[in-house]
Short mmCIF file of C-alpha atoms and ligand atoms in Angstrom, two decimals:
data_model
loop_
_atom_site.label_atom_id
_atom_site.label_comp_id
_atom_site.label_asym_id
_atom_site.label_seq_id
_atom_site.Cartn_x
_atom_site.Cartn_y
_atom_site.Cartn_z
CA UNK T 18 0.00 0.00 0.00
CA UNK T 19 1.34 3.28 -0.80
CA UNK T 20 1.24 6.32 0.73
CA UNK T 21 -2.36 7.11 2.16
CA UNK T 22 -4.11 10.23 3.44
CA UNK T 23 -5.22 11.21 6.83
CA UNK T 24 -8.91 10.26 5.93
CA UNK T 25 -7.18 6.99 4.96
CA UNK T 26 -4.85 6.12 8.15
CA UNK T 27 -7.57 7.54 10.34
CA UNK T 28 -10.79 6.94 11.88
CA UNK T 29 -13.37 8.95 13.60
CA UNK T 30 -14.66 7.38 16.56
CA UNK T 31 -17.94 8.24 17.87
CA UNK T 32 -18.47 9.11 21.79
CA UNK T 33 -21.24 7.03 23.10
CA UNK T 34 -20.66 7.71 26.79
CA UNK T 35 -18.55 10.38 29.36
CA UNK T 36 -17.97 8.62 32.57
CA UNK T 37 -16.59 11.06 35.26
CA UNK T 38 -13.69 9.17 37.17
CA UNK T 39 -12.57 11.87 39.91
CA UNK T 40 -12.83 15.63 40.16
CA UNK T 41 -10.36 15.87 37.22
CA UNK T 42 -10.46 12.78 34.94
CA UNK T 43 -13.50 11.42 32.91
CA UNK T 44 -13.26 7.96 30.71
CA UNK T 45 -14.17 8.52 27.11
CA UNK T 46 -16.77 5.30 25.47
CA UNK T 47 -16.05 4.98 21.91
CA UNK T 48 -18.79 2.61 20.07
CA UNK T 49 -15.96 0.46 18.27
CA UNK T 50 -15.90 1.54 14.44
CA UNK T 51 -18.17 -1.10 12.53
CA UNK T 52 -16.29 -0.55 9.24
CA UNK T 53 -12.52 -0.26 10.72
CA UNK T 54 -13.54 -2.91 13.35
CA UNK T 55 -10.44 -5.28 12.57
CA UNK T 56 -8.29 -2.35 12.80
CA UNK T 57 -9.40 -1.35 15.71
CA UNK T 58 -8.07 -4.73 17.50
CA UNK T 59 -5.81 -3.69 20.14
CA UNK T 60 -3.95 -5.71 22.99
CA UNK T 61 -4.15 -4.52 26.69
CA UNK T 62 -1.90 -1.96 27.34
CA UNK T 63 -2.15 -0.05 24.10
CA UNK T 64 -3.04 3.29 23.04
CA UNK T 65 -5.09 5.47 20.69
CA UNK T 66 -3.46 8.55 19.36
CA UNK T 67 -6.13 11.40 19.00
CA UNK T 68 -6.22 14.52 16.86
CA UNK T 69 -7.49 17.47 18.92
CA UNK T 70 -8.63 20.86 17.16
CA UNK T 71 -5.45 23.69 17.78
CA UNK T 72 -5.52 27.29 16.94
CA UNK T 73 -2.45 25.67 14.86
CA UNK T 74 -4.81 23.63 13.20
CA UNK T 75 -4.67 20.63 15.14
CA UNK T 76 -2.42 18.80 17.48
CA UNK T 77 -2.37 14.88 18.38
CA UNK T 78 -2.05 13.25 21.64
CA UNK T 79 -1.80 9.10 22.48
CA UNK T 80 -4.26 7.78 25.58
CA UNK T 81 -3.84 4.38 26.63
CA UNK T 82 -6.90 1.94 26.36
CA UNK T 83 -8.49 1.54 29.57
CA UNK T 84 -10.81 -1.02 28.28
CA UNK T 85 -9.47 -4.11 27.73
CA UNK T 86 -10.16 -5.97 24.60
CA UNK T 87 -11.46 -9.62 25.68
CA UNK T 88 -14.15 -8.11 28.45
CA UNK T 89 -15.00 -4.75 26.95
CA UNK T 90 -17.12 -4.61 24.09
CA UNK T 91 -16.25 -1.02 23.25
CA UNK T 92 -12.80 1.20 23.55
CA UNK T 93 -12.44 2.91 26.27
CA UNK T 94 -10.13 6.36 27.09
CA UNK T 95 -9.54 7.65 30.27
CA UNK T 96 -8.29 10.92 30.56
CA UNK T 97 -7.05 13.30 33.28
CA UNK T 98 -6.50 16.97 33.39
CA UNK T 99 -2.75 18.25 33.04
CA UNK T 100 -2.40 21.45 35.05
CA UNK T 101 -2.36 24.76 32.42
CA UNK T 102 -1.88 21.34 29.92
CA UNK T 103 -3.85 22.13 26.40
CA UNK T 104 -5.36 18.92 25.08
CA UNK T 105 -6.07 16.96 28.44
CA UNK T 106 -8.38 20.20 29.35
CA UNK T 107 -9.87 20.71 25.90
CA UNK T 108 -11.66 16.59 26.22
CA UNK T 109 -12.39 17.31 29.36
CA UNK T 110 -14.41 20.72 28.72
CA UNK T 111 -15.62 19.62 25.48
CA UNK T 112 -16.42 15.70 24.90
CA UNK T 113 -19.85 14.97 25.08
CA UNK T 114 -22.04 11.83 23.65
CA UNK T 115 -22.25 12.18 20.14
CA UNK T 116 -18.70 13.99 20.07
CA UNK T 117 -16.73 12.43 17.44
CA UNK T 118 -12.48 12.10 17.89
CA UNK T 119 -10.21 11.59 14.51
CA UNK T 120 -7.90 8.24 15.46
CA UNK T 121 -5.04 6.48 14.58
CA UNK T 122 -5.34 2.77 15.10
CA UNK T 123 -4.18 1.69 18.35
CA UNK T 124 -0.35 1.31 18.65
CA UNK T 125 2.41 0.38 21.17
CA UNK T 126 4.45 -3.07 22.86
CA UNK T 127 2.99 -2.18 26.77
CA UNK T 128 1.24 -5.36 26.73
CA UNK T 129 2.53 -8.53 28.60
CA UNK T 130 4.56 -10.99 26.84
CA UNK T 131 3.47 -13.98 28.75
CA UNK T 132 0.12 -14.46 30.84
CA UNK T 133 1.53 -16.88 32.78
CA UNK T 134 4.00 -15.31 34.93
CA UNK T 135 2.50 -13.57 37.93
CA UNK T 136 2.29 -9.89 37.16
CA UNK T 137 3.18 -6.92 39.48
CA UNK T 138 1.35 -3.72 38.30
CA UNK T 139 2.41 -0.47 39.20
CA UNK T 140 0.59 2.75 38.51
CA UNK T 141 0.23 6.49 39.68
CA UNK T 142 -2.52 8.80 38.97
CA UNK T 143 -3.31 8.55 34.99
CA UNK T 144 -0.98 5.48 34.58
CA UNK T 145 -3.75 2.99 35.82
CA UNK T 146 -5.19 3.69 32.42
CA UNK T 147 -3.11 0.87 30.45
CA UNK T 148 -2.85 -0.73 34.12
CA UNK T 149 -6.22 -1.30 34.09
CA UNK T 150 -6.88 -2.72 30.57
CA UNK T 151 -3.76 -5.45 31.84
CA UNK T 152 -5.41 -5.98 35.04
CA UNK T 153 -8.97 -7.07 33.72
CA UNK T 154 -7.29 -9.09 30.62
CA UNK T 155 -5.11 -11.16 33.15
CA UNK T 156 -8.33 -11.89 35.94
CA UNK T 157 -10.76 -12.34 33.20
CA UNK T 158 -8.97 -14.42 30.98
CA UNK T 159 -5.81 -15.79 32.87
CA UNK T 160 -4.62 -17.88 35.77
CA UNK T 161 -1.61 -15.58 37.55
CA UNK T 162 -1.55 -13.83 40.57
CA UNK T 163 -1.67 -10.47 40.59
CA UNK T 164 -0.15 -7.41 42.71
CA UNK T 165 -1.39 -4.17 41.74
CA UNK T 166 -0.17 -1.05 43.85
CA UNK T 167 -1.52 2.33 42.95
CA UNK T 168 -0.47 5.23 44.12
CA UNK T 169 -2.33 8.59 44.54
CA UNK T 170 -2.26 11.92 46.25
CA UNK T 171 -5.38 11.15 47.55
CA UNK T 172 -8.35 8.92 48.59
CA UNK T 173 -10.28 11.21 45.54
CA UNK T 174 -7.91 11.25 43.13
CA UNK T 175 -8.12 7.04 42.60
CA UNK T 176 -9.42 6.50 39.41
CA UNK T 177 -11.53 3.41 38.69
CA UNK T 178 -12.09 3.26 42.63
CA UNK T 179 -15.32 1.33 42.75
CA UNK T 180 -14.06 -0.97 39.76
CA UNK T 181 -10.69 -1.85 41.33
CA UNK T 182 -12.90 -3.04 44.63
CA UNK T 183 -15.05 -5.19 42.84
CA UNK T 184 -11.90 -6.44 41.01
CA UNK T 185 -10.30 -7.19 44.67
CA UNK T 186 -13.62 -8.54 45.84
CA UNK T 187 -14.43 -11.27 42.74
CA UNK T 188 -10.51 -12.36 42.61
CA UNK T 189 -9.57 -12.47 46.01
CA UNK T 190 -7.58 -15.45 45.99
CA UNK T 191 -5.89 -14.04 43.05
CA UNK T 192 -5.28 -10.63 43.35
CA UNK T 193 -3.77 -8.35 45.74
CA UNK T 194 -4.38 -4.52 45.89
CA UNK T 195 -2.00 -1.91 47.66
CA UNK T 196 -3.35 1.92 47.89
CA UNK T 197 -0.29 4.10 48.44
CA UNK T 198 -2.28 7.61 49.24
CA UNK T 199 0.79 10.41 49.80
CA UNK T 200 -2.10 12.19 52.46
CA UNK T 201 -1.65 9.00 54.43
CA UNK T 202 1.54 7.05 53.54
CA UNK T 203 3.77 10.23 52.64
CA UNK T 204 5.51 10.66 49.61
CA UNK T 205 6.63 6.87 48.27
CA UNK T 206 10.29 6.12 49.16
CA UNK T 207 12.14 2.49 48.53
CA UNK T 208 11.84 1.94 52.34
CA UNK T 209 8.64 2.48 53.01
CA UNK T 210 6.88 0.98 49.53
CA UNK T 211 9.05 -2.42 50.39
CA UNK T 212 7.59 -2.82 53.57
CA UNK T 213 3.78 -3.30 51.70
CA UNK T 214 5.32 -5.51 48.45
CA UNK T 215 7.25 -7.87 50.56
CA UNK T 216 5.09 -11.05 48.23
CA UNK T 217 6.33 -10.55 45.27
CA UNK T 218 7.99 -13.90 43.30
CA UNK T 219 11.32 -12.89 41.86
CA UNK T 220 10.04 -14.30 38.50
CA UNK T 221 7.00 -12.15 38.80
CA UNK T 222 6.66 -9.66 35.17
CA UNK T 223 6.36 -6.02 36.29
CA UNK T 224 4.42 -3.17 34.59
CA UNK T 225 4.90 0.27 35.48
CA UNK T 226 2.85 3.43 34.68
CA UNK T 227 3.52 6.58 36.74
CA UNK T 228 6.03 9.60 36.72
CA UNK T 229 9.67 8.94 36.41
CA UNK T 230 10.83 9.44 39.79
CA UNK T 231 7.64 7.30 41.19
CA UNK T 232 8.50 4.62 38.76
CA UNK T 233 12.35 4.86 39.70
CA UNK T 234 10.79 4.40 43.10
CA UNK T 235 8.88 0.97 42.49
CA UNK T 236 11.65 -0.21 40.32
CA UNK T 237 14.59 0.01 43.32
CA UNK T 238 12.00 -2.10 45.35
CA UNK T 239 10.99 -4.61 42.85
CA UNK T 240 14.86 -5.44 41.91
CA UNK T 241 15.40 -5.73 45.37
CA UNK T 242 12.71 -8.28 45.84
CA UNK T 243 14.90 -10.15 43.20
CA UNK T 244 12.96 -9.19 39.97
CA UNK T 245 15.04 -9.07 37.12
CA UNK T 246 15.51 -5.67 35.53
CA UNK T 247 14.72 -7.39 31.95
CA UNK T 248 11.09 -8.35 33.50
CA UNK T 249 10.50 -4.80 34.39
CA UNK T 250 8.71 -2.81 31.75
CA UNK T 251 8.19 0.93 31.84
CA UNK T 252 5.20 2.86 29.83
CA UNK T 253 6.16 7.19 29.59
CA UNK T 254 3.40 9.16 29.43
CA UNK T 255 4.55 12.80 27.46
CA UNK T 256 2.57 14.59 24.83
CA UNK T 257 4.23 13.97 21.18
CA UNK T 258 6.29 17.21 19.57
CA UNK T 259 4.91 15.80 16.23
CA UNK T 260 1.60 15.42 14.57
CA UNK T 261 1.58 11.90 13.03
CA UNK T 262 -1.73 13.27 11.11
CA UNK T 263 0.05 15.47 9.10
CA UNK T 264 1.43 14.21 5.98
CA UNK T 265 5.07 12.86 6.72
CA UNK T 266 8.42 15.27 6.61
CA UNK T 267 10.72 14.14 3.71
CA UNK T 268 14.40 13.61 5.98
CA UNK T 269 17.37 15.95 4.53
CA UNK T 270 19.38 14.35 1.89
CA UNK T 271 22.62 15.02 1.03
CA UNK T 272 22.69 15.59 -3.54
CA UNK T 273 24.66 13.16 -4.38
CA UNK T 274 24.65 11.11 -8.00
CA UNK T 275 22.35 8.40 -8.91
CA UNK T 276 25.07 6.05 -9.08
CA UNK T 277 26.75 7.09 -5.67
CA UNK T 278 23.23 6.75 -3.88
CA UNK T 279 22.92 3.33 -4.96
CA UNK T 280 26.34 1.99 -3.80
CA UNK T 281 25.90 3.79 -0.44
CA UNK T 282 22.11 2.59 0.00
CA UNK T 283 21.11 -0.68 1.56
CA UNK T 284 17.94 -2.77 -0.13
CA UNK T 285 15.47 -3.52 1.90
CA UNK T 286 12.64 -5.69 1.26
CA UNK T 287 9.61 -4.41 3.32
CA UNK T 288 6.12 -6.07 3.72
CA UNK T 289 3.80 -3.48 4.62
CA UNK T 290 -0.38 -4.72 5.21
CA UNK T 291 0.53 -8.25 3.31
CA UNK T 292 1.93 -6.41 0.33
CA UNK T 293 5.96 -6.78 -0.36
CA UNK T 294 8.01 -3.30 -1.50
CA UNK T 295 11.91 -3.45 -2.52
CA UNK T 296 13.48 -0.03 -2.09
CA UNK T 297 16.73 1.79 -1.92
CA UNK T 298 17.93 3.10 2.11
CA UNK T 299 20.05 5.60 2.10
CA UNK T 300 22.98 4.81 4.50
CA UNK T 301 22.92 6.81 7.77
CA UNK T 302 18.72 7.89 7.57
CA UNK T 303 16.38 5.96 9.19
CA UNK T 304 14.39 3.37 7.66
CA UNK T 305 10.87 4.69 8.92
CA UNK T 306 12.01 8.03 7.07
CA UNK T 307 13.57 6.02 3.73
CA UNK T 308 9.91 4.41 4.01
CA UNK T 309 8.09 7.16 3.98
CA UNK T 310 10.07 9.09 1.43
CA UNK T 311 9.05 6.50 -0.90
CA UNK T 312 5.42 6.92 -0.16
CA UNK T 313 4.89 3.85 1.68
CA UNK T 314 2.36 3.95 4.50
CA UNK T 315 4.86 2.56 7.04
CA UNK T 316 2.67 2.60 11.21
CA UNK T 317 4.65 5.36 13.10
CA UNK T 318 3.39 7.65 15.76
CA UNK T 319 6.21 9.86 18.06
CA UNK T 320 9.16 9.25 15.65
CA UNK T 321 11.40 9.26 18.72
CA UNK T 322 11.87 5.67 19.84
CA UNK T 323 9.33 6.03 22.50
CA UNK T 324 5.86 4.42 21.58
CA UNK T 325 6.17 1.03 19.90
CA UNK T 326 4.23 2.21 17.04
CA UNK T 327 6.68 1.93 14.48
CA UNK T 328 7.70 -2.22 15.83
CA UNK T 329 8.69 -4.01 12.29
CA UNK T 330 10.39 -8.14 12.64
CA UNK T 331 14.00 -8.28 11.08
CA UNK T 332 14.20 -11.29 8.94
CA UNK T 333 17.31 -10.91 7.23
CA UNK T 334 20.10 -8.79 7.19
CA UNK T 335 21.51 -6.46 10.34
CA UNK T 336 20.35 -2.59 11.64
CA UNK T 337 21.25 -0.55 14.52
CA UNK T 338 18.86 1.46 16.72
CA UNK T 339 19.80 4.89 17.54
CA UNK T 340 17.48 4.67 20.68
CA UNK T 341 15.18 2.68 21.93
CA UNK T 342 13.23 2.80 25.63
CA UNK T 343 10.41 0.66 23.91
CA UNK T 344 11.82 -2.90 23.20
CA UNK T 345 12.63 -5.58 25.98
CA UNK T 346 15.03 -8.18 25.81
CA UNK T 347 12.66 -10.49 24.67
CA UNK T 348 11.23 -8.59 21.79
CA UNK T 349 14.99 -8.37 20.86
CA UNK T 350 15.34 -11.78 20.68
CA UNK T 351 12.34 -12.15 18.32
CA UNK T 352 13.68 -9.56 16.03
CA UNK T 353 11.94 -6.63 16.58
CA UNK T 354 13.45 -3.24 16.06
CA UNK T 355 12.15 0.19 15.83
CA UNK T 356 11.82 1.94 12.21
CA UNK T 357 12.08 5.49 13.37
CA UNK T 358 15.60 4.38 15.04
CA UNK T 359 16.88 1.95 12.51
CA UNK T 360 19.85 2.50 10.65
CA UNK T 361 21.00 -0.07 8.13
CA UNK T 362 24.43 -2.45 8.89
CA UNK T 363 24.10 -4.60 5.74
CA UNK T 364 23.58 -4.44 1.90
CA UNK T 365 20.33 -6.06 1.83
CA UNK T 366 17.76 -6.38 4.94
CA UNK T 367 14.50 -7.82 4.73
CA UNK T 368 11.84 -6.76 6.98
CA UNK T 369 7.77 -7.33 7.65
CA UNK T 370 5.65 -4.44 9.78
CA UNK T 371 3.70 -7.74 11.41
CA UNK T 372 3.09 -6.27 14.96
C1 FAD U 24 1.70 6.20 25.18
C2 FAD U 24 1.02 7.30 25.95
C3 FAD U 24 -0.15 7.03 26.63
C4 FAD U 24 -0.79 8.04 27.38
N1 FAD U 24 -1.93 7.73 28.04
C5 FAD U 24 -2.55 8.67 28.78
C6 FAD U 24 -3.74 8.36 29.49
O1 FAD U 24 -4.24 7.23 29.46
N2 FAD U 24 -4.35 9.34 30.22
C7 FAD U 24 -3.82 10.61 30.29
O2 FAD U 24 -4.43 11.48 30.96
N3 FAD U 24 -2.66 10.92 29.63
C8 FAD U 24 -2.04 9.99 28.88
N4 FAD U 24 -0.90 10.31 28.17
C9 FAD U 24 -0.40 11.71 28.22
C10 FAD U 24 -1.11 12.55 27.13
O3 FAD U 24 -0.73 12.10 25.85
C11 FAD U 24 -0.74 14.04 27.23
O4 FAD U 24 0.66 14.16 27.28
C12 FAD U 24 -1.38 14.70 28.45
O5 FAD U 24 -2.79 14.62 28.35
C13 FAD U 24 -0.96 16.17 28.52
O6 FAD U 24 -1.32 16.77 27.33
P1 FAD U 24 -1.82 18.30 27.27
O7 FAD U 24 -1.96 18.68 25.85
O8 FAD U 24 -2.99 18.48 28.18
O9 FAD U 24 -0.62 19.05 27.94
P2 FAD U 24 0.50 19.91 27.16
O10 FAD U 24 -0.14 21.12 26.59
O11 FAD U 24 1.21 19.02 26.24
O12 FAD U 24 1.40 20.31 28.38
C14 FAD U 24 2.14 19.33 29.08
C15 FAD U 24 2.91 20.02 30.20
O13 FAD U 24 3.81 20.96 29.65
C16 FAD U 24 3.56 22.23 30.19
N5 FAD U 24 3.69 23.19 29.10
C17 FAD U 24 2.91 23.28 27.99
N6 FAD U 24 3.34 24.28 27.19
C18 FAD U 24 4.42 24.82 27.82
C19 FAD U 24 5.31 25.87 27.52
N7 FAD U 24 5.18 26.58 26.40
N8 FAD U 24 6.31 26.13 28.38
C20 FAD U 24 6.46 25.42 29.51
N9 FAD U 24 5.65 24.41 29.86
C21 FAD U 24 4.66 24.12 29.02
C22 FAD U 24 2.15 22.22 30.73
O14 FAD U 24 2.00 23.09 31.82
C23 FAD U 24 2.01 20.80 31.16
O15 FAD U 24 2.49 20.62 32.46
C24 FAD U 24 -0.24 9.34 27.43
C25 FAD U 24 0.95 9.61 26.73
C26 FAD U 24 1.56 8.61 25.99
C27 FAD U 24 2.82 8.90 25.23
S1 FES U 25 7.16 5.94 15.98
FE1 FES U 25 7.16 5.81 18.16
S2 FES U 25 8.78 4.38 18.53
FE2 FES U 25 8.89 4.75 16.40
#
């Protein structure tokens, strides 16, 4: 498939229902889009990336799922207000029923590897969104234990409150829930937090949602409860410096002749929705760029190495990543890399965008 428009790569999803969650976050209902419905399969933990109206025009934002896909029928966002933050405030103030949201299909690798491994769950404020969408995938359709510890300023700032209780209630035997509220427990330190996790199997998988310092917090404890660091994942929430809606920027290239482009480019084979491409990639860019310079509608959503979007499987040939705080070990191992932080290694590399 080449090249395809915004009307193409995105859907608008209508607003059925506006739950209010606390004082300053709401969930968003979206009825699940009858004629994009396959493309609108997501796994728990991923996000939606929404375009919100800008006196620029328009800017885009990613919010995690907080439905999760095998108990919810429709997708659910939840959303919380970002003090003097533009978009968070702008849902909030103007989403209503019938309210309709342009979207990119869901995206990003914060979903569990393996449901069999107990799971530790970590979140702060907002980051019990994706938390959420793992916790009621792995009661609902699993057999781990669970730990999920969610911190808050506040008994009124927990989001999904009511939901988590019934949660703790049904699955008892199964799952354990830890409040830490800062007007009661004080601000989380290693110490302190380790003293309420003390059950937690060293071969436990961890998932972690919060601000840095919170999650630098939870991961001190967890590696000191013998987790390994390579079982500890990390989701970033930050709002993306570039609009994925608007029609790709063509990367800087040097002029050079025809013939010297060729000798210094690499040949990649890329299968993009089924459909196979052979192109020429420039040494030094970028494949997601030498992709998209060639019109091919490669998935990409920050362009920075952050969100998972942009996932492809290596089957042949070698490629560096520039960055990556996205891919695990084990993803590795399978042969995922990132396109927006790929550089070629060899003459010919053979990929599939299969994620
Ligand atoms: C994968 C992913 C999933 C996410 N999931 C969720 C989710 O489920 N729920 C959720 O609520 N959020 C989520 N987020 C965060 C969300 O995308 C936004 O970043 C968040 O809503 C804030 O956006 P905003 O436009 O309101 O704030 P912005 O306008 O982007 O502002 C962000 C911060 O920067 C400050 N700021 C803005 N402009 C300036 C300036 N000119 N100078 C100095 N400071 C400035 C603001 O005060 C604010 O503190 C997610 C992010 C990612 C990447
Ligand atoms: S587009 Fe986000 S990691 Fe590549």
């Amino acid at each position: 498939m080449t090249s395809s428009t915004v009307e193409q790569r995105a859907h608008a999803l209508r607003v059925s229902r506006v739950v209010r969650e606390t004082a300053d976050a709401l969930s968003i209902v979206f009825d699940m889009p009858a004629d994009a419905r396959s493309e609108f399969t997501y796994s728990p933990g991923q996000f939606l990336t929404v375009r919100i109206p800008h006196e620029t025009g328009a800017i885009a934002r990613c919010y995690s799922l907080s439905s999760a896909p095998a108990v919810d029928s429709d997708l659910q966002i939840t959303v919380k207000r970002t003090q003097h933050g533009y978009a968070s405030n702008w849902i909030c103030d103007n989403i209503e029923p019938g309210s309709s949201l342009l979207s990119l299909r869901p995206a990003g690798m914060f979903s569990p590897r393996r449901w069999d491994a107990d799971l530790v769950l970590v979140a702060a404020g907002s980051g019990i969104t994706p938390i959420m969408s793992i916790l009621k995938t792995a009661l609902a359709c699993h057999s781990n234990r669970v730990v999920l510890i969610y911190a808050n300023r506040d008994i009124r700032d927990v989001i999904f409150h009511n939901g988590i209780t019934q949660l703790e209630a049904r699955y008892s035997h199964r799952l354990d829930v830890i409040h830490w509220l800062d007007s009661v427990d004080g601000p989380p330190i290693p110490e302190k937090l380790a003293d309420r996790i003390a059950a937690v199997p060293p071969s436990a998988h961890a998932y972690l949602c919060g601000p840095a310092e919170f999650m630098k917090v939870a991961e001190t404890v967890l590696l000191g409860c013998g987790v390994s660091a390579a079982s500890i994942h990390r989701e970033v929430f930050a709002s993306l410096p570039t609009d994925p809606f608007a029609p790709p920027r063509s990367p800087f290239r040097p002029t050079t002749s025809l013939t010297e482009a060729s000798q210094q480019a690499t040949r990649v084979r890329a299968e993009i929705d089924g459909e196979t491409h052979t192109i020429d990639w420039p040494q030094g860019e970028v494949l997601l760029d030498a992709l998209l310079s060639e019109n091919l509608d490669a998935p990409y959503v920050c362009r920075e190495g952050n969100c998972g979007a942009c996932a492809f499987t290596l089957r042949e040939g070698e490629v560096e990543m520039l960055c990556n705080d996205t891919l695990d070990d084990y993803d590795l191992e399978k042969g995922l890399r990132l396109a927006c932080q790929s550089v070629a290694l060899t003459d010919t590399v053979s990929i599939a965008f299969d994620q």
